[in-house]
Short mmCIF file of C-alpha atoms in Angstrom, two decimals:
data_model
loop_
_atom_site.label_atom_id
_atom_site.label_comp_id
_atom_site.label_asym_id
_atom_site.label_seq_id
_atom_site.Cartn_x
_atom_site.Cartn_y
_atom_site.Cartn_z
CA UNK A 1 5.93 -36.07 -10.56
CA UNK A 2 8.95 -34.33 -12.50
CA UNK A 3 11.19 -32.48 -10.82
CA UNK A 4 9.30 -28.74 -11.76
CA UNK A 5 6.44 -30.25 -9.79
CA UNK A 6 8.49 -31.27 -6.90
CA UNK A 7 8.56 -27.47 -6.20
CA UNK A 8 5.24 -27.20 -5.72
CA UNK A 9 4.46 -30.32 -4.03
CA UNK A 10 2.04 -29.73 -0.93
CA UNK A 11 2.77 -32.07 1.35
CA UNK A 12 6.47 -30.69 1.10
CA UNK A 13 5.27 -27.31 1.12
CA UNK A 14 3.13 -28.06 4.01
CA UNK A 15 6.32 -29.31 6.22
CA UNK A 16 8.48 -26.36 5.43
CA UNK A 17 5.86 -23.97 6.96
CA UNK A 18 5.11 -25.86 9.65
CA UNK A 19 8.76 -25.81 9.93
CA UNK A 20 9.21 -22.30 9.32
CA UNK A 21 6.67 -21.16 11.97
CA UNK A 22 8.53 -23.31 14.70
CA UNK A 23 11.70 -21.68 13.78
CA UNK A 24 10.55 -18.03 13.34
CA UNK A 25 9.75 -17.48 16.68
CA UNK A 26 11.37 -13.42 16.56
CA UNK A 27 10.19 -10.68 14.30
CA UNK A 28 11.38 -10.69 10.69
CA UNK A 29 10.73 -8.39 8.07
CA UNK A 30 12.18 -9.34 5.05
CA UNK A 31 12.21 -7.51 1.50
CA UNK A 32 12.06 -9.14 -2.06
CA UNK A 33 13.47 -7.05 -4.86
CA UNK A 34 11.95 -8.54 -8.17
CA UNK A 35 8.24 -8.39 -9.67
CA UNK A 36 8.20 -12.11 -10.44
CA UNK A 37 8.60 -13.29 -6.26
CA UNK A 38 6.22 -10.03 -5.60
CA UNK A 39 3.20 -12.33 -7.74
CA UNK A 40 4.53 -15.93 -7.01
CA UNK A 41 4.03 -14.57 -2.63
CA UNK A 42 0.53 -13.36 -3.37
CA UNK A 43 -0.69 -16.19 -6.17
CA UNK A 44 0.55 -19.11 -4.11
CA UNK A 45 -1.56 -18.01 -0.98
CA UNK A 46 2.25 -18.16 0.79
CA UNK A 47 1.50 -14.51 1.91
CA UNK A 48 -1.49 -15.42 3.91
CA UNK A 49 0.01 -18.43 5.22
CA UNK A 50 3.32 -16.78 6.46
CA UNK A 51 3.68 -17.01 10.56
CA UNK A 52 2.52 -14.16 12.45
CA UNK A 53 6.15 -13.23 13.26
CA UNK A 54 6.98 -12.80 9.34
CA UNK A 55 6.36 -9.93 7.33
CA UNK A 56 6.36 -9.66 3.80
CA UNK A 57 6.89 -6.10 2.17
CA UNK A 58 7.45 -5.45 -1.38
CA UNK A 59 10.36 -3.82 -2.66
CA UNK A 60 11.38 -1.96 -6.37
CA UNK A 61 11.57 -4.84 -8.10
CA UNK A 62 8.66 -4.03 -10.76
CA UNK A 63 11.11 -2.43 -13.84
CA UNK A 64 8.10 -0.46 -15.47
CA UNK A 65 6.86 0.52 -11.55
CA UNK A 66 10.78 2.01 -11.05
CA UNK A 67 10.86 4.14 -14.04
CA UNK A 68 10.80 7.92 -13.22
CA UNK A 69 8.23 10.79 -13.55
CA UNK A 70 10.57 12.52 -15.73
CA UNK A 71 11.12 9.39 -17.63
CA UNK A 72 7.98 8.72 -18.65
CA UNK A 73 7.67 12.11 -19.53
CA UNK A 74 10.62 12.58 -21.97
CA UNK A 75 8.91 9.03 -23.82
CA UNK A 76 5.60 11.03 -23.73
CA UNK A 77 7.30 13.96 -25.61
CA UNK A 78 9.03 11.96 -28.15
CA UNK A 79 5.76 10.08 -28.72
CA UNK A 80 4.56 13.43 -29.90
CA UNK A 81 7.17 13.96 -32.60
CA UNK A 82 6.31 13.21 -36.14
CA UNK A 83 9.66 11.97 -37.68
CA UNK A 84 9.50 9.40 -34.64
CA UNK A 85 7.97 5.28 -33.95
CA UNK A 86 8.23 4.48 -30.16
CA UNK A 87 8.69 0.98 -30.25
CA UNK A 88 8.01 -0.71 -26.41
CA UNK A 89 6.87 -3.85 -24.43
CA UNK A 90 2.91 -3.47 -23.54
CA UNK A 91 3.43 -3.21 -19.86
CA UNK A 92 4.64 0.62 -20.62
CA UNK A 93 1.75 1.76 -22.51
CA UNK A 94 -0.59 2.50 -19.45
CA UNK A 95 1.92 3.86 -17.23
CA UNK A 96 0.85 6.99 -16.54
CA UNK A 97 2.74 10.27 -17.13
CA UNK A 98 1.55 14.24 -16.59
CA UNK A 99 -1.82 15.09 -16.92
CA UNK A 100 -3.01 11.70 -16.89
CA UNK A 101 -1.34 10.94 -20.48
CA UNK A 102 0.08 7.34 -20.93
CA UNK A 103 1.53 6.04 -24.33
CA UNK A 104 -1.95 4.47 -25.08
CA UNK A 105 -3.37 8.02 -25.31
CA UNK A 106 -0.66 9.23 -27.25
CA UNK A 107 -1.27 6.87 -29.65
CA UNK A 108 -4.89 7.35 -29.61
CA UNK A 109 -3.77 10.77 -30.58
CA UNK A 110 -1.83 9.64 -33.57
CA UNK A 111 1.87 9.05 -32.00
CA UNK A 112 3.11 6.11 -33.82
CA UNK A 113 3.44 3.16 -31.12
CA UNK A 114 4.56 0.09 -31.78
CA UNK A 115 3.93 -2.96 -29.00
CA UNK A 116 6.99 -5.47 -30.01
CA UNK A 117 7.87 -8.72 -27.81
CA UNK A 118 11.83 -8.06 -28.13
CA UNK A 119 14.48 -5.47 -28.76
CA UNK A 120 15.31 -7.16 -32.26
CA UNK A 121 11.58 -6.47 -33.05
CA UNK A 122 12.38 -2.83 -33.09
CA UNK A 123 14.51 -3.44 -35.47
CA UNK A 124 12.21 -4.60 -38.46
CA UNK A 125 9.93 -1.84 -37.21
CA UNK A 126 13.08 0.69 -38.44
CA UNK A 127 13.75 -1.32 -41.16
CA UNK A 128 9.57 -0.98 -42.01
CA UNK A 129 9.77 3.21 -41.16
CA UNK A 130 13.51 4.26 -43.06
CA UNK A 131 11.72 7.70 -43.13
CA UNK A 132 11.43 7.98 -39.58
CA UNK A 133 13.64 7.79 -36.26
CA UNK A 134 12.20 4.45 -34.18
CA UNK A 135 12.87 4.66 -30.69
CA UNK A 136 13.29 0.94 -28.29
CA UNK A 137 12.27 2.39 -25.01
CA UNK A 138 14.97 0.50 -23.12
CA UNK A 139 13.61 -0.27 -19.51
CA UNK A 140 14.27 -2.90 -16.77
CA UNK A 141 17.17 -4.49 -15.26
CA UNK A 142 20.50 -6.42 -15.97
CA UNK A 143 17.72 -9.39 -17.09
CA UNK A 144 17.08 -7.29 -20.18
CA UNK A 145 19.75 -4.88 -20.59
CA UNK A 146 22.22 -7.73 -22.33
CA UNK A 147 19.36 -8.33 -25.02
CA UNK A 148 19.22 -4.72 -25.45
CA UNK A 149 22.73 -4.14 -25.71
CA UNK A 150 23.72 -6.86 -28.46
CA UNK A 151 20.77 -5.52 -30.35
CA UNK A 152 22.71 -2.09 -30.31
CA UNK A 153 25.62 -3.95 -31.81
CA UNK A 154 22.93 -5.81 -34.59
CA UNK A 155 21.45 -2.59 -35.63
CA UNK A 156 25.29 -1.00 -36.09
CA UNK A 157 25.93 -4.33 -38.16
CA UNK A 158 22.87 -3.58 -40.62
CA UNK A 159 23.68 0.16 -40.36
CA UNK A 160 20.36 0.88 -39.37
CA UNK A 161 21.06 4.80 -38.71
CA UNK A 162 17.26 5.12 -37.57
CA UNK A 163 17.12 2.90 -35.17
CA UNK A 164 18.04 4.85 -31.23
CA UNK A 165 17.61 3.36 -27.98
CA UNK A 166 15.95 5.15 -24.92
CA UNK A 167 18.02 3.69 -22.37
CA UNK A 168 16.47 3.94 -18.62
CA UNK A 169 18.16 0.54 -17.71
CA UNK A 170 18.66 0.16 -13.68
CA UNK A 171 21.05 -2.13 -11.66
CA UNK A 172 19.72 -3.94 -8.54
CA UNK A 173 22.52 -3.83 -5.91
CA UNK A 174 22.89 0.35 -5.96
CA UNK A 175 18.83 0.01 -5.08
CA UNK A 176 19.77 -2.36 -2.13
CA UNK A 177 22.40 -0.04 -0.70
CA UNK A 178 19.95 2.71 -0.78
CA UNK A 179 17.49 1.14 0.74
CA UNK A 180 19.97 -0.12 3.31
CA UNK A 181 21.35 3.30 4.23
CA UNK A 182 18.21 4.95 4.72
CA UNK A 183 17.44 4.96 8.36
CA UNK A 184 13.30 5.14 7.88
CA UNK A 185 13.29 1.56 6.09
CA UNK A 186 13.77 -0.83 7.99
CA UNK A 187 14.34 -4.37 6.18
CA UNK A 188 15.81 -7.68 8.27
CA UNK A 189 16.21 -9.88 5.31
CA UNK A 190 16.19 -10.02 1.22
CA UNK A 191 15.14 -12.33 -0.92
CA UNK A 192 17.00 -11.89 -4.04
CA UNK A 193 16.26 -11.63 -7.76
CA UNK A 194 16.55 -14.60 -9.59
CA UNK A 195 16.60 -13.67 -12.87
CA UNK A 196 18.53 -10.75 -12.31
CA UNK A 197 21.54 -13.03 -10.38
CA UNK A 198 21.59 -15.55 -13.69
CA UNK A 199 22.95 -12.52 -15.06
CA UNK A 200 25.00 -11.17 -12.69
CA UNK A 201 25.62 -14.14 -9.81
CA UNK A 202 26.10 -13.40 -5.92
CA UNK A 203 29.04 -11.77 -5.98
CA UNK A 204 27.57 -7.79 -6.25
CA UNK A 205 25.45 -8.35 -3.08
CA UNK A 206 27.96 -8.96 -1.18
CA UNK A 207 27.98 -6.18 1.10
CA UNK A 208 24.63 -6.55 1.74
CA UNK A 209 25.64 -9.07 4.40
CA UNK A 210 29.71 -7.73 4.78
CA UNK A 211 28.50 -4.06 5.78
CA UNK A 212 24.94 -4.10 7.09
CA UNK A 213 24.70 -7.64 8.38
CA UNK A 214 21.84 -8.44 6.85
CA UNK A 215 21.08 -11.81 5.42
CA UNK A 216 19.87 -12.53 2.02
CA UNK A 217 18.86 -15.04 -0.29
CA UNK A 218 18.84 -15.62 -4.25
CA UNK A 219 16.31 -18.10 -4.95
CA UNK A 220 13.50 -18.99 -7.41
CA UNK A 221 10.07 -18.45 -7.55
CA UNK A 222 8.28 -21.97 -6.74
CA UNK A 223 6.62 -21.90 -3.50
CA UNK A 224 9.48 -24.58 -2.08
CA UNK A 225 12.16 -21.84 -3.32
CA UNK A 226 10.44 -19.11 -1.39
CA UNK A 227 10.28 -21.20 2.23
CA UNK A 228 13.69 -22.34 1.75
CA UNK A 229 14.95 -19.12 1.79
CA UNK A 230 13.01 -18.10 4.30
CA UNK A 231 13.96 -20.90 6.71
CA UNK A 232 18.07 -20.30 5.32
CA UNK A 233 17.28 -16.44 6.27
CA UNK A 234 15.76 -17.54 9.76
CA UNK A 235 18.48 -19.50 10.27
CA UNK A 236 21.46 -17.06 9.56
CA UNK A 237 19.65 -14.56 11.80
CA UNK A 238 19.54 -16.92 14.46
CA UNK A 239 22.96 -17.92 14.34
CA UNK A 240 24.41 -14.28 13.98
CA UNK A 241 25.93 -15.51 10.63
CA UNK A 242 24.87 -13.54 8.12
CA UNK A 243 25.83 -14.47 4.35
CA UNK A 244 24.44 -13.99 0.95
CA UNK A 245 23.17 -17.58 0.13
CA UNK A 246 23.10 -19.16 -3.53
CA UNK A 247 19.31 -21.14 -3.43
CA UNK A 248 18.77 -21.17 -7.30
CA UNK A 249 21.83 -22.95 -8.45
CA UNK A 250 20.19 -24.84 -11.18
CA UNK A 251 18.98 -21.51 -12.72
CA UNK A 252 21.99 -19.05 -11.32
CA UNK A 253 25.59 -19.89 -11.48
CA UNK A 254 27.81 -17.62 -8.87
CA UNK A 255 29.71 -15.89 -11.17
CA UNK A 256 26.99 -15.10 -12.87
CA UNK A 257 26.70 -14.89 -16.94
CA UNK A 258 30.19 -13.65 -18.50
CA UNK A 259 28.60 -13.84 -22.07
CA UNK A 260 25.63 -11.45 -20.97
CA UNK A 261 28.27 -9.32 -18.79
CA UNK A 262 30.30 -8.53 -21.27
CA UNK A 263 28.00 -7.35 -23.64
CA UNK A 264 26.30 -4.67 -21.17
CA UNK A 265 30.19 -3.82 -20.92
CA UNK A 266 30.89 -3.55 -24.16
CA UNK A 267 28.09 -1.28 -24.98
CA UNK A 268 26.67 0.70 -21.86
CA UNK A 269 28.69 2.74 -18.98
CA UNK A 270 27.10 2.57 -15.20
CA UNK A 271 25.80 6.60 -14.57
CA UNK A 272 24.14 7.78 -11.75
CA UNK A 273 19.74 7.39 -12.33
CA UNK A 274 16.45 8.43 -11.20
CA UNK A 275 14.44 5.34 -9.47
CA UNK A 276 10.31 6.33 -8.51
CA UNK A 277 10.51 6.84 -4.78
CA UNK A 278 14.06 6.31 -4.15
CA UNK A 279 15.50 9.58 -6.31
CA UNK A 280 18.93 9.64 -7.48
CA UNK A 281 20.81 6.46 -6.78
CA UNK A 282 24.95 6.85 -7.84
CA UNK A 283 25.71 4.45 -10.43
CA UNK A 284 22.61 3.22 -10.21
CA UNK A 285 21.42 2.79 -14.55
CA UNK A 286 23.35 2.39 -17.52
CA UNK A 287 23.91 4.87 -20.46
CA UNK A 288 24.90 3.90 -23.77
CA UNK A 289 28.68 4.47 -24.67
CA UNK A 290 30.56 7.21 -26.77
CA UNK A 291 31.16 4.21 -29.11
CA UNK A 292 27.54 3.46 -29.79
CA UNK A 293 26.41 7.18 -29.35
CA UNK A 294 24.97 6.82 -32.94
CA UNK A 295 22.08 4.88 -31.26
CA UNK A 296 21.63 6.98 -28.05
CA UNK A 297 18.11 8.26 -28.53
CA UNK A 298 18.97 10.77 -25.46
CA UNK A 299 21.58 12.74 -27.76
CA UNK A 300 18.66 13.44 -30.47
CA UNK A 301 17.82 17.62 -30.43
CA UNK A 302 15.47 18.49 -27.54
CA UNK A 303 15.87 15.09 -25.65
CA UNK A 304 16.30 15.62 -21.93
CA UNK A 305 15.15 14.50 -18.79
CA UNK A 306 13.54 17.93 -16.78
CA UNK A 307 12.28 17.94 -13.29
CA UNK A 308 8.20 16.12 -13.36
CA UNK A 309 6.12 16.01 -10.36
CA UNK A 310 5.03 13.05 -8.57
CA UNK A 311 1.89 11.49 -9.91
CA UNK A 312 -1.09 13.49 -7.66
CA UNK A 313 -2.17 11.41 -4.51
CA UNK A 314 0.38 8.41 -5.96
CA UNK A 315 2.08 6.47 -3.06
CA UNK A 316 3.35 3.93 -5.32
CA UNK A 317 6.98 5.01 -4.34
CA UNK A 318 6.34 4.35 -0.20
CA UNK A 319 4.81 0.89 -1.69
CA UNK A 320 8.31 0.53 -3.19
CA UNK A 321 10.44 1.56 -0.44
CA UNK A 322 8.29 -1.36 1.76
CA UNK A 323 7.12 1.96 3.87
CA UNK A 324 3.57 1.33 2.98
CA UNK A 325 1.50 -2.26 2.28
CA UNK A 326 -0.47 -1.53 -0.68
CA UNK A 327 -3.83 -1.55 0.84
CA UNK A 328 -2.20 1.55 3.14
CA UNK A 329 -2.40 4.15 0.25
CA UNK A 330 -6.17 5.96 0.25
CA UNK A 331 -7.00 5.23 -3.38
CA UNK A 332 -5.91 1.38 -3.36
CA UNK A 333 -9.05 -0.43 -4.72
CA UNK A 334 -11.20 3.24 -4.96
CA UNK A 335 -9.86 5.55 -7.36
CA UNK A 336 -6.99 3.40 -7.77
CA UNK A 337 -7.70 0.10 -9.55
CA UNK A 338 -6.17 -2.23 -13.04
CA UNK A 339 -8.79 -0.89 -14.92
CA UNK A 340 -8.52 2.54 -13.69
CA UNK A 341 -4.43 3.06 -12.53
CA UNK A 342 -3.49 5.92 -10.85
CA UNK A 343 0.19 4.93 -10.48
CA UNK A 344 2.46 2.11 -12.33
CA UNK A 345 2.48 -0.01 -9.10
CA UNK A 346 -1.04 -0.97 -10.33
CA UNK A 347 -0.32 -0.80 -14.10
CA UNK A 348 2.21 -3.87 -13.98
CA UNK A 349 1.44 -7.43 -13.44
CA UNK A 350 4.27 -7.31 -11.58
CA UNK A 351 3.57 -4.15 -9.12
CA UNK A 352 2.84 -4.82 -5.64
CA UNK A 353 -0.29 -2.89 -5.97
CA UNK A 354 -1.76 -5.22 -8.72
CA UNK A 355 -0.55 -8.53 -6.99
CA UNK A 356 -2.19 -7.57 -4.21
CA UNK A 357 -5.28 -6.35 -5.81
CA UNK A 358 -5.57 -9.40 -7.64
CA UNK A 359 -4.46 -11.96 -5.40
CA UNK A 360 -5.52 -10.28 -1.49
CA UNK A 361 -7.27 -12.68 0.75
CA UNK A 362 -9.06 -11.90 3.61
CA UNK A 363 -8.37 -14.44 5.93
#
């Protein structure tokens, strides 16, 4: 057995739950923050197996389920310009915007739309379109912001002058204080985002435990990694002690990734941002700086972010809050399906809705 195996190992598996239910013997409702843990709880059954006493609710951690209404609408209405390419990752293109329109529509209707696997891709789509203004619909958290921003500084080192970002990039700790200071959510424990933390370390969540006394965990996403943490979290709640633990030290170092830091530094500003669900969160996204403004696709003519309803009958952003298991919302498995998404909580592969659609067991 190597040692990625050993994570997955039954028989160890088997003895940390056994474990776990002995020890979790009060309530505990704890909250994971990143779309990877949301589909590693459901697809390794650990959801089903969890003691009684544990609860497992899903927070924002899908990127493409946190974009805003009026975020998908302002890439819906530069989709519709002729001088522009939208160039995205494929997990955007079925999010759906007003009136039922998504990017795969628009392109249906003739938007130019180009499906590329990395930022730098976007760039030999501008190289391919000099006529035309190609837009990277920048989305997601400090995991891919750092790629996004040294592409900025690539594309200003070939003087590609057509080449803009969209950039709709969200931090995770301004998310956990809001959720945290709203009195209607209550969350006992979090389970951390590991990719996000090999960027950014443990040090930014620390008040999570310092001011709200709240234990939490950055860990992987192996079913071992998950228990751990969850028998770590029991433990700190039993001893009063709460901390924010390091689990994931062979993936996440504690002062995170200086290399990836500084280039988000050195090219985007923190600015307050809209998050589905959880409104306008202070210094909660990143804009692109004065320096780079040449590659701000938000100071092109006409490009603004106006007021967009919430997506009709849509309780995607109580499913992100943890106010509402997926199967609560009325059109969960009806209207509301992967083949037929109502909101982006069931568009992702990575949205609570989907996981659970995919992955529910009725045991």
């Amino acid at each position: 057995m190597n040692s990625f195996d050993a994570f997955k190992d039954p028989a160890l598996c088997r003895a940390l739950l056994a474990r776990l239910t002995g020890e979790a013997d009060t309530p505990l409702r704890f909250m994971e923050v990143c779309g990877t843990h949301t589909v590693a709880i459901f697809q390794s059954g650990l959801r089903a197996l969890l003691p009684p006493t544990i609860t497992h609710l899903t927070g924002p951690g899908c990127p493409v389920c946190v974009t805003h209404e009026s975020e998908v609408a302002c890439f819906l209405d530069l989709a519709g310009r002729d001088d522009v390419v939208l160039a995205t990752f494929g997990d955007l293109m079925r999010v759906p915007g007003p009136k039922g329109r998504n990017l795969k529509t628009a392109k249906a209707d003739g938007a130019r739309v180009e499906v590329v696997y990395s930022p730098v891709d976007a760039l030999a789509v501008a190289e391919a379109n000099p006529g035309r203004t190609v837009v990277f619909l920048g989305v997601g958290f400090e995991t891919t912001a750092p790629a996004v921003a040294a592409t900025i500084k690539l594309a200003r080192e070939k003087n590609l002058r057509n080449f803009r970002v969209l950039c709709f990039h969200k931090l995770v700790p301004p998310a956990l204080e809001a959720l945290l200071s709203d009195p209607d959510i209550n969350v006992d424990a979090f389970i951390l985002p590991g990719h996000v933390s090999a960027i950014i370390g443990a040090a930014p969540y620390a008040f999570v435990a310092e001011k709200y006394r709240v234990p939490a965990v950055i860990t992987g996403f192996e079913p071992l990694d998950i228990l751990a943490a969850l028998l770590d979290i029991v433990a700190m709640r039993k001893t009063n002690a709460p901390a924010v633990k390091n689990d994931y030290t062979r993936v996440v170092a504690d002062a995170g990734n200086p290399v990836a830091m500084a280039v988000m530094d050195e090219v985007f500003a923190t600015s307050d941002a809209l998050w589905r669900g959880l409104g306008a969160i202070p210094q909660s996204g990143l804009v692109i700086r004065e320096a780079f403004a040449d590659f701000d696709a938000m100071r092109l003519p006409g490009v603004s972010l106006v007021e967009t309803p919430p997506l009709a009958g849509c309780r995607c952003g109580e499913v992100l809050k943890g106010k509402l298991s997926p199967d609560g919302c009325p059109l969960f498995a009806k209207a509301c399906t992967p083949a037929t998404p109502v909101g982006p909580c069931m568009v992702s592969t990575e949205g609570g809705c989907a996981a659970y659609y995919k992955y529910r067991l009725d045991l």
